[in-house]
PDB file of N, CA and C in Angstrom:
ATOM      1  N   UNK I  15       0.825  -1.172   0.000  1.00 53.00           N
ATOM      2  CA  UNK I  15       0.000   0.000   0.000  1.00 53.00           C
ATOM      3  C   UNK I  15       0.874   1.241   0.000  1.00 53.00           C
ATOM      4  N   UNK I  16       0.510   2.170  -0.814  1.00 56.00           N
ATOM      5  CA  UNK I  16       1.270   3.411  -0.908  1.00 56.00           C
ATOM      6  C   UNK I  16       0.843   4.372   0.194  1.00 56.00           C
ATOM      7  N   UNK I  17       1.805   5.097   0.713  1.00 55.00           N
ATOM      8  CA  UNK I  17       1.485   6.131   1.682  1.00 55.00           C
ATOM      9  C   UNK I  17       1.744   5.758   3.127  1.00 55.00           C
ATOM     10  N   UNK I  18       2.026   4.506   3.436  1.00 61.00           N
ATOM     11  CA  UNK I  18       2.296   4.106   4.803  1.00 61.00           C
ATOM     12  C   UNK I  18       3.793   4.084   5.054  1.00 61.00           C
ATOM     13  N   UNK I  19       4.349   5.250   5.334  1.00 58.00           N
ATOM     14  CA  UNK I  19       5.761   5.330   5.645  1.00 58.00           C
ATOM     15  C   UNK I  19       6.671   5.434   4.444  1.00 58.00           C
ATOM     16  N   UNK I  20       6.138   5.307   3.256  1.00 56.00           N
ATOM     17  CA  UNK I  20       6.957   5.405   2.048  1.00 56.00           C
ATOM     18  C   UNK I  20       6.915   6.839   1.536  1.00 56.00           C
ATOM     19  N   UNK I  21       8.064   7.372   1.240  1.00 57.00           N
ATOM     20  CA  UNK I  21       8.122   8.766   0.769  1.00 57.00           C
ATOM     21  C   UNK I  21       8.494   8.825  -0.709  1.00 57.00           C
ATOM     22  N   UNK I  22       7.809   8.050  -1.501  1.00 56.00           N
ATOM     23  CA  UNK I  22       8.111   8.056  -2.933  1.00 56.00           C
ATOM     24  C   UNK I  22       7.523   9.282  -3.612  1.00 56.00           C
ATOM     25  N   UNK I  23       6.468   9.839  -3.035  1.00 56.00           N
ATOM     26  CA  UNK I  23       5.837  11.006  -3.649  1.00 56.00           C
ATOM     27  C   UNK I  23       5.933  12.194  -2.707  1.00 56.00           C
ATOM     28  N   UNK I  24       7.125  12.562  -2.366  1.00 57.00           N
ATOM     29  CA  UNK I  24       7.317  13.676  -1.441  1.00 57.00           C
ATOM     30  C   UNK I  24       6.835  14.992  -2.046  1.00 57.00           C
ATOM     31  N   UNK I  25       7.212  15.265  -3.284  1.00 55.00           N
ATOM     32  CA  UNK I  25       6.803  16.491  -3.968  1.00 55.00           C
ATOM     33  C   UNK I  25       6.232  16.118  -5.335  1.00 55.00           C
ATOM     34  N   UNK I  26       4.979  15.696  -5.391  1.00 54.00           N
ATOM     35  CA  UNK I  26       4.445  15.229  -6.676  1.00 54.00           C
ATOM     36  C   UNK I  26       4.236  16.339  -7.696  1.00 54.00           C
ATOM     37  N   UNK I  27       4.076  17.579  -7.227  1.00 53.00           N
ATOM     38  CA  UNK I  27       3.830  18.664  -8.170  1.00 53.00           C
ATOM     39  C   UNK I  27       4.995  19.641  -8.139  1.00 53.00           C
ATOM     40  N   UNK I  28       6.004  19.284  -8.829  1.00 51.00           N
ATOM     41  CA  UNK I  28       7.154  20.175  -8.900  1.00 51.00           C
ATOM     42  C   UNK I  28       6.859  21.289  -9.897  1.00 51.00           C
ATOM     43  N   UNK I  29       7.631  22.328  -9.854  1.00 52.00           N
ATOM     44  CA  UNK I  29       7.414  23.490 -10.704  1.00 52.00           C
ATOM     45  C   UNK I  29       7.551  23.137 -12.183  1.00 52.00           C
ATOM     46  N   UNK I  30       8.428  22.230 -12.533  1.00 51.00           N
ATOM     47  CA  UNK I  30       8.642  21.870 -13.926  1.00 51.00           C
ATOM     48  C   UNK I  30       7.479  21.126 -14.545  1.00 51.00           C
ATOM     49  N   UNK I  31       6.733  20.398 -13.741  1.00 49.00           N
ATOM     50  CA  UNK I  31       5.629  19.615 -14.287  1.00 49.00           C
ATOM     51  C   UNK I  31       4.348  20.406 -14.391  1.00 49.00           C
ATOM     52  N   UNK I  32       4.159  21.412 -13.582  1.00 47.00           N
ATOM     53  CA  UNK I  32       2.881  22.101 -13.576  1.00 47.00           C
ATOM     54  C   UNK I  32       2.897  23.422 -14.333  1.00 47.00           C
ATOM     55  N   UNK I  33       4.051  23.901 -14.798  1.00 49.00           N
ATOM     56  CA  UNK I  33       4.091  25.198 -15.467  1.00 49.00           C
ATOM     57  C   UNK I  33       3.256  25.218 -16.735  1.00 49.00           C
ATOM     58  N   UNK I  34       3.313  24.151 -17.515  1.00 47.00           N
ATOM     59  CA  UNK I  34       2.613  24.149 -18.795  1.00 47.00           C
ATOM     60  C   UNK I  34       1.097  24.099 -18.627  1.00 47.00           C
ATOM     61  N   UNK I  35       0.629  23.741 -17.452  1.00 49.00           N
ATOM     62  CA  UNK I  35      -0.810  23.688 -17.237  1.00 49.00           C
ATOM     63  C   UNK I  35      -1.401  25.054 -16.906  1.00 49.00           C
ATOM     64  N   UNK I  36      -0.570  26.012 -16.551  1.00 56.00           N
ATOM     65  CA  UNK I  36      -1.087  27.314 -16.163  1.00 56.00           C
ATOM     66  C   UNK I  36      -1.270  28.253 -17.335  1.00 56.00           C
ATOM     67  N   UNK I  37      -0.738  27.953 -18.485  1.00 62.00           N
ATOM     68  CA  UNK I  37      -0.862  28.819 -19.652  1.00 62.00           C
ATOM     69  C   UNK I  37      -0.275  28.143 -20.871  1.00 62.00           C
ATOM     70  N   UNK I  38      -0.306  28.837 -21.997  1.00 73.00           N
ATOM     71  CA  UNK I  38       0.236  28.241 -23.213  1.00 73.00           C
ATOM     72  C   UNK I  38       1.754  28.089 -23.128  1.00 73.00           C
ATOM     73  N   UNK I  39       2.261  27.024 -23.713  1.00 81.00           N
ATOM     74  CA  UNK I  39       3.700  26.816 -23.679  1.00 81.00           C
ATOM     75  C   UNK I  39       4.388  27.656 -24.748  1.00 81.00           C
ATOM     76  N   UNK I  40       5.708  27.617 -24.756  1.00 78.00           N
ATOM     77  CA  UNK I  40       6.477  28.485 -25.649  1.00 78.00           C
ATOM     78  C   UNK I  40       6.276  28.158 -27.113  1.00 78.00           C
ATOM     79  N   UNK I  41       6.147  26.890 -27.441  1.00 83.00           N
ATOM     80  CA  UNK I  41       5.961  26.521 -28.845  1.00 83.00           C
ATOM     81  C   UNK I  41       4.626  27.045 -29.373  1.00 83.00           C
ATOM     82  N   UNK I  42       3.601  26.964 -28.546  1.00 87.00           N
ATOM     83  CA  UNK I  42       2.284  27.455 -28.958  1.00 87.00           C
ATOM     84  C   UNK I  42       2.304  28.958 -29.152  1.00 87.00           C
ATOM     85  N   UNK I  43       2.956  29.687 -28.251  1.00 89.00           N
ATOM     86  CA  UNK I  43       3.047  31.132 -28.395  1.00 89.00           C
ATOM     87  C   UNK I  43       3.829  31.526 -29.644  1.00 89.00           C
ATOM     88  N   UNK I  44       4.869  30.780 -29.969  1.00 90.00           N
ATOM     89  CA  UNK I  44       5.630  31.052 -31.191  1.00 90.00           C
ATOM     90  C   UNK I  44       4.794  30.863 -32.435  1.00 90.00           C
ATOM     91  N   UNK I  45       4.011  29.805 -32.464  1.00 92.00           N
ATOM     92  CA  UNK I  45       3.151  29.534 -33.616  1.00 92.00           C
ATOM     93  C   UNK I  45       2.057  30.588 -33.728  1.00 92.00           C
ATOM     94  N   UNK I  46       1.479  30.982 -32.591  1.00 92.00           N
ATOM     95  CA  UNK I  46       0.454  32.030 -32.602  1.00 92.00           C
ATOM     96  C   UNK I  46       1.052  33.338 -33.122  1.00 92.00           C
ATOM     97  N   UNK I  47       2.281  33.642 -32.708  1.00 93.00           N
ATOM     98  CA  UNK I  47       2.937  34.855 -33.187  1.00 93.00           C
ATOM     99  C   UNK I  47       3.183  34.845 -34.682  1.00 93.00           C
ATOM    100  N   UNK I  48       3.617  33.717 -35.206  1.00 94.00           N
ATOM    101  CA  UNK I  48       3.854  33.618 -36.655  1.00 94.00           C
ATOM    102  C   UNK I  48       2.547  33.756 -37.427  1.00 94.00           C
ATOM    103  N   UNK I  49       1.489  33.137 -36.932  1.00 94.00           N
ATOM    104  CA  UNK I  49       0.191  33.234 -37.608  1.00 94.00           C
ATOM    105  C   UNK I  49      -0.315  34.674 -37.591  1.00 94.00           C
ATOM    106  N   UNK I  50      -0.170  35.344 -36.451  1.00 94.00           N
ATOM    107  CA  UNK I  50      -0.599  36.755 -36.375  1.00 94.00           C
ATOM    108  C   UNK I  50       0.221  37.637 -37.315  1.00 94.00           C
ATOM    109  N   UNK I  51       1.526  37.370 -37.406  1.00 94.00           N
ATOM    110  CA  UNK I  51       2.382  38.175 -38.276  1.00 94.00           C
ATOM    111  C   UNK I  51       2.025  37.975 -39.748  1.00 94.00           C
ATOM    112  N   UNK I  52       1.776  36.747 -40.143  1.00 94.00           N
ATOM    113  CA  UNK I  52       1.427  36.483 -41.543  1.00 94.00           C
ATOM    114  C   UNK I  52       0.053  37.061 -41.864  1.00 94.00           C
ATOM    115  N   UNK I  53      -0.907  36.893 -40.950  1.00 94.00           N
ATOM    116  CA  UNK I  53      -2.238  37.457 -41.180  1.00 94.00           C
ATOM    117  C   UNK I  53      -2.192  38.979 -41.185  1.00 94.00           C
ATOM    118  N   UNK I  54      -1.256  39.564 -40.439  1.00 92.00           N
ATOM    119  CA  UNK I  54      -1.135  41.011 -40.385  1.00 92.00           C
ATOM    120  C   UNK I  54      -0.678  41.632 -41.688  1.00 92.00           C
ATOM    121  N   UNK I  55      -0.038  40.864 -42.544  1.00 91.00           N
ATOM    122  CA  UNK I  55       0.354  41.388 -43.850  1.00 91.00           C
ATOM    123  C   UNK I  55      -0.866  41.644 -44.733  1.00 91.00           C
ATOM    124  N   UNK I  56      -1.960  40.954 -44.453  1.00 92.00           N
ATOM    125  CA  UNK I  56      -3.141  41.072 -45.290  1.00 92.00           C
ATOM    126  C   UNK I  56      -4.240  41.929 -44.664  1.00 92.00           C
ATOM    127  N   UNK I  57      -4.446  41.803 -43.354  1.00 91.00           N
ATOM    128  CA  UNK I  57      -5.489  42.575 -42.662  1.00 91.00           C
ATOM    129  C   UNK I  57      -4.994  43.017 -41.295  1.00 91.00           C
ATOM    130  N   UNK I  58      -5.371  44.209 -40.872  1.00 88.00           N
ATOM    131  CA  UNK I  58      -5.110  44.727 -39.527  1.00 88.00           C
ATOM    132  C   UNK I  58      -3.657  44.591 -39.080  1.00 88.00           C
ATOM    133  N   UNK I  59      -2.753  45.006 -39.936  1.00 87.00           N
ATOM    134  CA  UNK I  59      -1.338  44.908 -39.607  1.00 87.00           C
ATOM    135  C   UNK I  59      -0.930  45.742 -38.411  1.00 87.00           C
ATOM    136  N   UNK I  60      -1.622  46.845 -38.185  1.00 90.00           N
ATOM    137  CA  UNK I  60      -1.285  47.729 -37.078  1.00 90.00           C
ATOM    138  C   UNK I  60      -1.615  47.067 -35.736  1.00 90.00           C
ATOM    139  N   UNK I  61      -2.535  46.128 -35.709  1.00 93.00           N
ATOM    140  CA  UNK I  61      -2.870  45.413 -34.472  1.00 93.00           C
ATOM    141  C   UNK I  61      -2.174  44.064 -34.365  1.00 93.00           C
ATOM    142  N   UNK I  62      -2.124  43.336 -35.464  1.00 94.00           N
ATOM    143  CA  UNK I  62      -1.556  41.991 -35.418  1.00 94.00           C
ATOM    144  C   UNK I  62      -0.027  41.987 -35.377  1.00 94.00           C
ATOM    145  N   UNK I  63       0.608  43.039 -35.875  1.00 94.00           N
ATOM    146  CA  UNK I  63       2.067  43.129 -35.814  1.00 94.00           C
ATOM    147  C   UNK I  63       2.591  43.204 -34.391  1.00 94.00           C
ATOM    148  N   UNK I  64       2.116  44.166 -33.583  1.00 94.00           N
ATOM    149  CA  UNK I  64       2.566  44.193 -32.185  1.00 94.00           C
ATOM    150  C   UNK I  64       2.163  42.948 -31.399  1.00 94.00           C
ATOM    151  N   UNK I  65       1.008  42.376 -31.728  1.00 95.00           N
ATOM    152  CA  UNK I  65       0.594  41.138 -31.066  1.00 95.00           C
ATOM    153  C   UNK I  65       1.574  40.007 -31.373  1.00 95.00           C
ATOM    154  N   UNK I  66       2.049  39.949 -32.609  1.00 95.00           N
ATOM    155  CA  UNK I  66       3.035  38.942 -32.997  1.00 95.00           C
ATOM    156  C   UNK I  66       4.363  39.169 -32.275  1.00 95.00           C
ATOM    157  N   UNK I  67       4.750  40.430 -32.103  1.00 94.00           N
ATOM    158  CA  UNK I  67       5.992  40.731 -31.394  1.00 94.00           C
ATOM    159  C   UNK I  67       5.895  40.288 -29.941  1.00 94.00           C
ATOM    160  N   UNK I  68       4.777  40.575 -29.298  1.00 93.00           N
ATOM    161  CA  UNK I  68       4.603  40.188 -27.891  1.00 93.00           C
ATOM    162  C   UNK I  68       4.558  38.672 -27.748  1.00 93.00           C
ATOM    163  N   UNK I  69       3.838  37.990 -28.632  1.00 93.00           N
ATOM    164  CA  UNK I  69       3.772  36.528 -28.560  1.00 93.00           C
ATOM    165  C   UNK I  69       5.145  35.906 -28.803  1.00 93.00           C
ATOM    166  N   UNK I  70       5.911  36.458 -29.733  1.00 92.00           N
ATOM    167  CA  UNK I  70       7.260  35.943 -29.973  1.00 92.00           C
ATOM    168  C   UNK I  70       8.188  36.188 -28.795  1.00 92.00           C
ATOM    169  N   UNK I  71       8.053  37.350 -28.159  1.00 90.00           N
ATOM    170  CA  UNK I  71       8.880  37.665 -26.994  1.00 90.00           C
ATOM    171  C   UNK I  71       8.552  36.744 -25.825  1.00 90.00           C
ATOM    172  N   UNK I  72       7.265  36.467 -25.622  1.00 89.00           N
ATOM    173  CA  UNK I  72       6.880  35.528 -24.569  1.00 89.00           C
ATOM    174  C   UNK I  72       7.329  34.109 -24.896  1.00 89.00           C
ATOM    175  N   UNK I  73       7.342  33.756 -26.179  1.00 89.00           N
ATOM    176  CA  UNK I  73       7.812  32.436 -26.577  1.00 89.00           C
ATOM    177  C   UNK I  73       9.314  32.282 -26.373  1.00 89.00           C
ATOM    178  N   UNK I  74      10.044  33.402 -26.425  1.00 86.00           N
ATOM    179  CA  UNK I  74      11.487  33.347 -26.164  1.00 86.00           C
ATOM    180  C   UNK I  74      11.789  33.269 -24.679  1.00 86.00           C
ATOM    181  N   UNK I  75      10.788  33.334 -23.852  1.00 80.00           N
ATOM    182  CA  UNK I  75      11.017  33.263 -22.423  1.00 80.00           C
ATOM    183  C   UNK I  75      11.296  34.608 -21.800  1.00 80.00           C
ATOM    184  N   UNK I  76      10.801  35.677 -22.408  1.00 69.00           N
ATOM    185  CA  UNK I  76      10.930  37.047 -21.914  1.00 69.00           C
ATOM    186  C   UNK I  76      12.373  37.504 -21.799  1.00 69.00           C
ATOM    187  N   UNK I  77      13.218  37.007 -22.651  1.00 67.00           N
ATOM    188  CA  UNK I  77      14.612  37.460 -22.646  1.00 67.00           C
ATOM    189  C   UNK I  77      15.143  37.388 -24.075  1.00 67.00           C
ATOM    190  N   UNK I  78      16.127  38.217 -24.351  1.00 65.00           N
ATOM    191  CA  UNK I  78      16.689  38.284 -25.701  1.00 65.00           C
ATOM    192  C   UNK I  78      17.935  37.436 -25.852  1.00 65.00           C
ATOM    193  N   UNK I  79      18.517  36.956 -24.761  1.00 68.00           N
ATOM    194  CA  UNK I  79      19.750  36.170 -24.846  1.00 68.00           C
ATOM    195  C   UNK I  79      19.443  34.704 -24.610  1.00 68.00           C
ATOM    196  N   UNK I  80      20.391  33.855 -24.974  1.00 68.00           N
ATOM    197  CA  UNK I  80      20.239  32.419 -24.763  1.00 68.00           C
ATOM    198  C   UNK I  80      19.641  31.730 -25.976  1.00 68.00           C
ATOM    199  N   UNK I  81      19.302  30.466 -25.795  1.00 70.00           N
ATOM    200  CA  UNK I  81      18.714  29.685 -26.873  1.00 70.00           C
ATOM    201  C   UNK I  81      17.281  30.096 -27.131  1.00 70.00           C
ATOM    202  N   UNK I  82      16.963  30.307 -28.388  1.00 70.00           N
ATOM    203  CA  UNK I  82      15.620  30.747 -28.756  1.00 70.00           C
ATOM    204  C   UNK I  82      15.044  29.801 -29.803  1.00 70.00           C
ATOM    205  N   UNK I  83      13.758  29.492 -29.681  1.00 80.00           N
ATOM    206  CA  UNK I  83      13.128  28.701 -30.730  1.00 80.00           C
ATOM    207  C   UNK I  83      12.988  29.517 -32.017  1.00 80.00           C
ATOM    208  N   UNK I  84      13.046  28.862 -33.127  1.00 87.00           N
ATOM    209  CA  UNK I  84      13.016  29.527 -34.431  1.00 87.00           C
ATOM    210  C   UNK I  84      11.688  30.241 -34.646  1.00 87.00           C
ATOM    211  N   UNK I  85      10.587  29.619 -34.236  1.00 89.00           N
ATOM    212  CA  UNK I  85       9.282  30.246 -34.454  1.00 89.00           C
ATOM    213  C   UNK I  85       9.152  31.559 -33.682  1.00 89.00           C
ATOM    214  N   UNK I  86       9.765  31.642 -32.533  1.00 90.00           N
ATOM    215  CA  UNK I  86       9.699  32.881 -31.750  1.00 90.00           C
ATOM    216  C   UNK I  86      10.447  34.014 -32.450  1.00 90.00           C
ATOM    217  N   UNK I  87      11.610  33.711 -32.985  1.00 91.00           N
ATOM    218  CA  UNK I  87      12.392  34.735 -33.687  1.00 91.00           C
ATOM    219  C   UNK I  87      11.670  35.168 -34.959  1.00 91.00           C
ATOM    220  N   UNK I  88      11.093  34.215 -35.673  1.00 93.00           N
ATOM    221  CA  UNK I  88      10.344  34.536 -36.889  1.00 93.00           C
ATOM    222  C   UNK I  88       9.144  35.418 -36.547  1.00 93.00           C
ATOM    223  N   UNK I  89       8.465  35.129 -35.446  1.00 94.00           N
ATOM    224  CA  UNK I  89       7.307  35.929 -35.043  1.00 94.00           C
ATOM    225  C   UNK I  89       7.712  37.357 -34.717  1.00 94.00           C
ATOM    226  N   UNK I  90       8.836  37.533 -34.019  1.00 94.00           N
ATOM    227  CA  UNK I  90       9.281  38.879 -33.667  1.00 94.00           C
ATOM    228  C   UNK I  90       9.695  39.660 -34.915  1.00 94.00           C
ATOM    229  N   UNK I  91      10.450  39.031 -35.799  1.00 94.00           N
ATOM    230  CA  UNK I  91      10.941  39.721 -36.996  1.00 94.00           C
ATOM    231  C   UNK I  91       9.786  40.065 -37.935  1.00 94.00           C
ATOM    232  N   UNK I  92       8.917  39.100 -38.213  1.00 95.00           N
ATOM    233  CA  UNK I  92       7.784  39.378 -39.102  1.00 95.00           C
ATOM    234  C   UNK I  92       6.809  40.373 -38.474  1.00 95.00           C
ATOM    235  N   UNK I  93       6.641  40.305 -37.163  1.00 95.00           N
ATOM    236  CA  UNK I  93       5.778  41.270 -36.481  1.00 95.00           C
ATOM    237  C   UNK I  93       6.324  42.685 -36.580  1.00 95.00           C
ATOM    238  N   UNK I  94       7.645  42.830 -36.465  1.00 95.00           N
ATOM    239  CA  UNK I  94       8.259  44.153 -36.599  1.00 95.00           C
ATOM    240  C   UNK I  94       8.115  44.679 -38.023  1.00 95.00           C
ATOM    241  N   UNK I  95       8.370  43.828 -39.003  1.00 95.00           N
ATOM    242  CA  UNK I  95       8.212  44.236 -40.404  1.00 95.00           C
ATOM    243  C   UNK I  95       6.761  44.604 -40.683  1.00 95.00           C
ATOM    244  N   UNK I  96       5.852  43.818 -40.161  1.00 95.00           N
ATOM    245  CA  UNK I  96       4.426  44.060 -40.344  1.00 95.00           C
ATOM    246  C   UNK I  96       4.006  45.394 -39.728  1.00 95.00           C
ATOM    247  N   UNK I  97       4.486  45.681 -38.528  1.00 94.00           N
ATOM    248  CA  UNK I  97       4.146  46.937 -37.852  1.00 94.00           C
ATOM    249  C   UNK I  97       4.708  48.138 -38.604  1.00 94.00           C
ATOM    250  N   UNK I  98       5.956  48.049 -39.046  1.00 94.00           N
ATOM    251  CA  UNK I  98       6.571  49.139 -39.786  1.00 94.00           C
ATOM    252  C   UNK I  98       5.851  49.374 -41.112  1.00 94.00           C
ATOM    253  N   UNK I  99       5.498  48.288 -41.794  1.00 93.00           N
ATOM    254  CA  UNK I  99       4.782  48.424 -43.065  1.00 93.00           C
ATOM    255  C   UNK I  99       3.398  49.052 -42.860  1.00 93.00           C
ATOM    256  N   UNK I 100       2.726  48.700 -41.770  1.00 92.00           N
ATOM    257  CA  UNK I 100       1.410  49.273 -41.510  1.00 92.00           C
ATOM    258  C   UNK I 100       1.524  50.763 -41.164  1.00 92.00           C
ATOM    259  N   UNK I 101       2.553  51.125 -40.424  1.00 92.00           N
ATOM    260  CA  UNK I 101       2.755  52.544 -40.113  1.00 92.00           C
ATOM    261  C   UNK I 101       3.127  53.362 -41.348  1.00 92.00           C
ATOM    262  N   UNK I 102       3.915  52.764 -42.233  1.00 92.00           N
ATOM    263  CA  UNK I 102       4.265  53.445 -43.478  1.00 92.00           C
ATOM    264  C   UNK I 102       3.034  53.614 -44.365  1.00 92.00           C
ATOM    265  N   UNK I 103       2.159  52.660 -44.358  1.00 90.00           N
ATOM    266  CA  UNK I 103       0.953  52.737 -45.169  1.00 90.00           C
ATOM    267  C   UNK I 103      -0.003  53.814 -44.656  1.00 90.00           C
ATOM    268  N   UNK I 104      -0.020  54.019 -43.319  1.00 88.00           N
ATOM    269  CA  UNK I 104      -0.889  55.043 -42.741  1.00 88.00           C
ATOM    270  C   UNK I 104      -0.416  56.460 -43.052  1.00 88.00           C
ATOM    271  N   UNK I 105       0.868  56.647 -43.252  1.00 85.00           N
ATOM    272  CA  UNK I 105       1.405  57.991 -43.499  1.00 85.00           C
ATOM    273  C   UNK I 105       1.313  58.351 -44.927  1.00 85.00           C
TER     274      UNK I 105
END
């Protein structure tokens, strides 16, 4: 019987196992950012561009240094291009 003096499950919910349950993971945020950036080239670039930049930044783990997933970098770059193009179109 488990639980009678055995300490096999001392900390069953460690921080590494439960983080992904509290919100979207980094890969999902990167993909969402890329989709927003590509859609922003066609419609609502002024809104979807910054959204893509934020999603890509969150997918990178809120930091600019270290290892970064490719989708996060693509989301940030395309989001920036999208935002600049939308601002140029407005002027």
